[in-house]
């Protein structure tokens, strides 16, 4: 049985068509290996996780707050400044390579500067909106009038 398989293999190798096909397949394989250093063949793979950026996070919150607060009656033109307490914190499993969750940074303070910042009713509305939406205390919020 083993002898028959060996004889059959020798016959195939001695055949010119089969030999050429093997050589062509080898050349194509080598070419693909060299080509893979220049071309990314990972078309169907999932996108890598985006890295968390505190700057992007705070800018997003600032713009969201600015959009909402400027809609509050009497607030008028609004600018927001947000300060963060720390960076993002990652929680890993015991093997130190598998990330289980990200803990977003804590907000240290919010400064709201708006045209209606001198009206106590507007200040109260804005203060309530900011503290409830960000789940922070009123001591962390400063609201003042926008200078002209």
mmCIF file of C-alpha atoms in Angstrom:
data_model
loop_
_atom_site.group_PDB
_atom_site.id
_atom_site.type_symbol
_atom_site.label_atom_id
_atom_site.label_comp_id
_atom_site.label_asym_id
_atom_site.label_seq_id
_atom_site.Cartn_x
_atom_site.Cartn_y
_atom_site.Cartn_z
ATOM 1 C CA UNK A 1 0.000 0.000 0.000
ATOM 2 C CA UNK A 2 2.748 2.398 0.953
ATOM 3 C CA UNK A 3 4.666 1.411 -2.140
ATOM 4 C CA UNK A 4 1.680 2.188 -4.394
ATOM 5 C CA UNK A 5 1.304 5.668 -2.860
ATOM 6 C CA UNK A 6 4.999 6.390 -3.346
ATOM 7 C CA UNK A 7 4.868 5.199 -6.974
ATOM 8 C CA UNK A 8 1.796 7.341 -7.663
ATOM 9 C CA UNK A 9 3.513 10.391 -6.133
ATOM 10 C CA UNK A 10 6.634 9.817 -8.257
ATOM 11 C CA UNK A 11 4.466 9.596 -11.376
ATOM 12 C CA UNK A 12 2.731 12.870 -10.573
ATOM 13 C CA UNK A 13 6.025 14.681 -9.964
ATOM 14 C CA UNK A 14 7.479 13.324 -13.214
ATOM 15 C CA UNK A 15 4.454 14.700 -15.131
ATOM 16 C CA UNK A 16 5.399 18.137 -16.590
ATOM 17 C CA UNK A 17 1.942 19.687 -16.040
ATOM 18 C CA UNK A 18 1.866 18.784 -12.364
ATOM 19 C CA UNK A 19 5.454 19.958 -11.865
ATOM 20 C CA UNK A 20 4.660 23.321 -13.492
ATOM 21 C CA UNK A 21 1.530 23.726 -11.363
ATOM 22 C CA UNK A 22 3.540 23.061 -8.192
ATOM 23 C CA UNK A 23 6.208 25.574 -9.228
ATOM 24 C CA UNK A 24 3.598 28.216 -10.120
ATOM 25 C CA UNK A 25 1.763 27.652 -6.831
ATOM 26 C CA UNK A 26 5.059 28.048 -4.960
ATOM 27 C CA UNK A 27 5.922 31.280 -6.791
ATOM 28 C CA UNK A 28 2.432 32.682 -6.146
ATOM 29 C CA UNK A 29 2.745 31.750 -2.467
ATOM 30 C CA UNK A 30 6.113 33.480 -2.141
ATOM 31 C CA UNK A 31 4.781 36.534 -3.982
ATOM 32 C CA UNK A 32 1.815 36.731 -1.596
ATOM 33 C CA UNK A 33 4.134 36.556 1.394
ATOM 34 C CA UNK A 34 6.210 39.463 0.074
ATOM 35 C CA UNK A 35 3.076 41.370 -0.938
ATOM 36 C CA UNK A 36 1.535 40.974 2.515
ATOM 37 C CA UNK A 37 4.153 43.319 3.961
ATOM 38 C CA UNK A 38 2.844 46.118 1.734
ATOM 39 C CA UNK A 39 -0.893 45.392 1.562
ATOM 40 C CA UNK A 40 -3.320 44.956 4.452
ATOM 41 C CA UNK A 41 -5.415 41.849 3.778
ATOM 42 C CA UNK A 42 -7.447 42.209 7.031
ATOM 43 C CA UNK A 43 -10.459 43.692 5.232
ATOM 44 C CA UNK A 44 -13.113 41.708 7.086
ATOM 45 C CA UNK A 45 -11.674 41.962 10.569
ATOM 46 C CA UNK A 46 -13.304 44.018 13.281
ATOM 47 C CA UNK A 47 -12.171 47.571 13.896
ATOM 48 C CA UNK A 48 -9.746 47.984 16.776
ATOM 49 C CA UNK A 49 -11.165 49.503 19.921
ATOM 50 C CA UNK A 50 -11.020 53.242 19.959
ATOM 51 C CA UNK A 51 -8.826 54.582 22.697
ATOM 52 C CA UNK A 52 -10.678 56.693 25.242
ATOM 53 C CA UNK A 53 -9.674 60.342 25.252
ATOM 54 C CA UNK A 54 -10.497 62.575 28.212
ATOM 55 C CA UNK A 55 -10.282 65.612 25.940
ATOM 56 C CA UNK A 56 -12.787 64.158 23.488
ATOM 57 C CA UNK A 57 -15.041 63.078 26.348
ATOM 58 C CA UNK A 58 -15.051 66.509 28.006
ATOM 59 C CA UNK A 59 -15.492 68.314 24.669
ATOM 60 C CA UNK A 60 -18.524 66.147 23.896
ATOM 61 C CA UNK A 61 -20.094 66.893 27.276
ATOM 62 C CA UNK A 62 -19.318 70.605 26.905
ATOM 63 C CA UNK A 63 -20.964 70.813 23.489
ATOM 64 C CA UNK A 64 -23.993 68.799 24.645
ATOM 65 C CA UNK A 65 -24.429 71.037 27.693
ATOM 66 C CA UNK A 66 -23.950 74.174 25.629
ATOM 67 C CA UNK A 67 -26.659 73.069 23.214
ATOM 68 C CA UNK A 68 -29.117 72.291 26.002
ATOM 69 C CA UNK A 69 -28.386 75.306 28.211
ATOM 70 C CA UNK A 70 -28.621 77.759 25.323
ATOM 71 C CA UNK A 71 -32.192 76.466 24.842
ATOM 72 C CA UNK A 72 -33.178 77.375 28.431
ATOM 73 C CA UNK A 73 -35.338 80.481 28.440
ATOM 74 C CA UNK A 74 -33.264 83.540 29.291
ATOM 75 C CA UNK A 75 -29.871 81.834 29.038
ATOM 76 C CA UNK A 76 -28.994 83.253 25.615
ATOM 77 C CA UNK A 77 -25.520 82.757 24.189
ATOM 78 C CA UNK A 78 -23.677 80.156 26.289
ATOM 79 C CA UNK A 79 -20.120 78.922 26.790
ATOM 80 C CA UNK A 80 -19.157 75.909 28.914
ATOM 81 C CA UNK A 81 -15.878 74.891 30.541
ATOM 82 C CA UNK A 82 -15.565 71.456 32.114
ATOM 83 C CA UNK A 83 -12.724 70.256 34.338
ATOM 84 C CA UNK A 84 -12.073 66.576 34.894
ATOM 85 C CA UNK A 85 -10.711 65.050 38.095
ATOM 86 C CA UNK A 86 -8.732 62.181 36.584
ATOM 87 C CA UNK A 87 -8.173 60.178 33.467
ATOM 88 C CA UNK A 88 -10.044 57.077 32.410
ATOM 89 C CA UNK A 89 -9.549 54.013 34.591
ATOM 90 C CA UNK A 90 -9.432 50.531 33.066
ATOM 91 C CA UNK A 91 -10.418 47.385 34.953
ATOM 92 C CA UNK A 92 -8.701 44.151 33.843
ATOM 93 C CA UNK A 93 -9.170 40.474 34.623
ATOM 94 C CA UNK A 94 -6.512 38.611 36.599
ATOM 95 C CA UNK A 95 -4.508 37.835 33.449
ATOM 96 C CA UNK A 96 -3.876 41.618 33.023
ATOM 97 C CA UNK A 97 -4.634 41.546 29.300
ATOM 98 C CA UNK A 98 -8.426 41.317 29.097
ATOM 99 C CA UNK A 99 -10.107 44.659 29.734
ATOM 100 C CA UNK A 100 -13.497 44.240 31.400
ATOM 101 C CA UNK A 101 -14.624 47.848 31.650
ATOM 102 C CA UNK A 102 -13.651 51.498 31.513
ATOM 103 C CA UNK A 103 -14.493 53.875 34.330
ATOM 104 C CA UNK A 104 -15.071 57.354 32.959
ATOM 105 C CA UNK A 105 -13.302 60.271 34.621
ATOM 106 C CA UNK A 106 -15.114 62.264 37.311
ATOM 107 C CA UNK A 107 -16.160 65.833 36.683
ATOM 108 C CA UNK A 108 -14.446 68.262 39.054
ATOM 109 C CA UNK A 109 -16.324 71.384 38.031
ATOM 110 C CA UNK A 110 -18.456 73.105 35.435
ATOM 111 C CA UNK A 111 -18.273 76.768 34.491
ATOM 112 C CA UNK A 112 -21.274 78.158 32.612
ATOM 113 C CA UNK A 113 -20.951 81.626 31.134
ATOM 114 C CA UNK A 114 -24.160 82.904 29.544
ATOM 115 C CA UNK A 115 -25.976 86.121 28.714
ATOM 116 C CA UNK A 116 -28.634 85.436 31.353
ATOM 117 C CA UNK A 117 -26.104 84.622 34.076
ATOM 118 C CA UNK A 118 -27.134 87.629 36.170
ATOM 119 C CA UNK A 119 -30.810 86.572 36.448
ATOM 120 C CA UNK A 120 -31.364 84.406 39.564
ATOM 121 C CA UNK A 121 -34.221 82.449 37.923
ATOM 122 C CA UNK A 122 -32.070 81.591 34.896
ATOM 123 C CA UNK A 123 -29.125 80.702 37.149
ATOM 124 C CA UNK A 124 -31.356 78.325 39.160
ATOM 125 C CA UNK A 125 -32.671 76.651 35.993
ATOM 126 C CA UNK A 126 -29.175 76.202 34.568
ATOM 127 C CA UNK A 127 -27.803 74.976 37.899
ATOM 128 C CA UNK A 128 -30.532 72.380 38.176
ATOM 129 C CA UNK A 129 -30.051 71.252 34.582
ATOM 130 C CA UNK A 130 -26.283 70.854 34.995
ATOM 131 C CA UNK A 131 -26.349 69.135 38.389
ATOM 132 C CA UNK A 132 -29.041 66.659 37.426
ATOM 133 C CA UNK A 133 -27.663 65.830 33.989
ATOM 134 C CA UNK A 134 -24.103 65.277 35.253
ATOM 135 C CA UNK A 135 -25.051 63.951 38.716
ATOM 136 C CA UNK A 136 -22.818 66.449 40.519
ATOM 137 C CA UNK A 137 -23.397 68.784 43.468
ATOM 138 C CA UNK A 138 -24.213 72.461 43.091
ATOM 139 C CA UNK A 139 -20.878 73.264 44.749
ATOM 140 C CA UNK A 140 -19.178 72.070 41.553
ATOM 141 C CA UNK A 141 -21.142 74.440 39.299
ATOM 142 C CA UNK A 142 -20.399 78.101 38.678
ATOM 143 C CA UNK A 143 -22.768 80.190 36.548
ATOM 144 C CA UNK A 144 -21.909 83.745 35.588
ATOM 145 C CA UNK A 145 -22.884 86.451 33.098
ATOM 146 C CA UNK A 146 -21.246 86.612 29.684
ATOM 147 C CA UNK A 147 -19.499 89.950 29.197
ATOM 148 C CA UNK A 148 -20.357 91.906 26.103
#
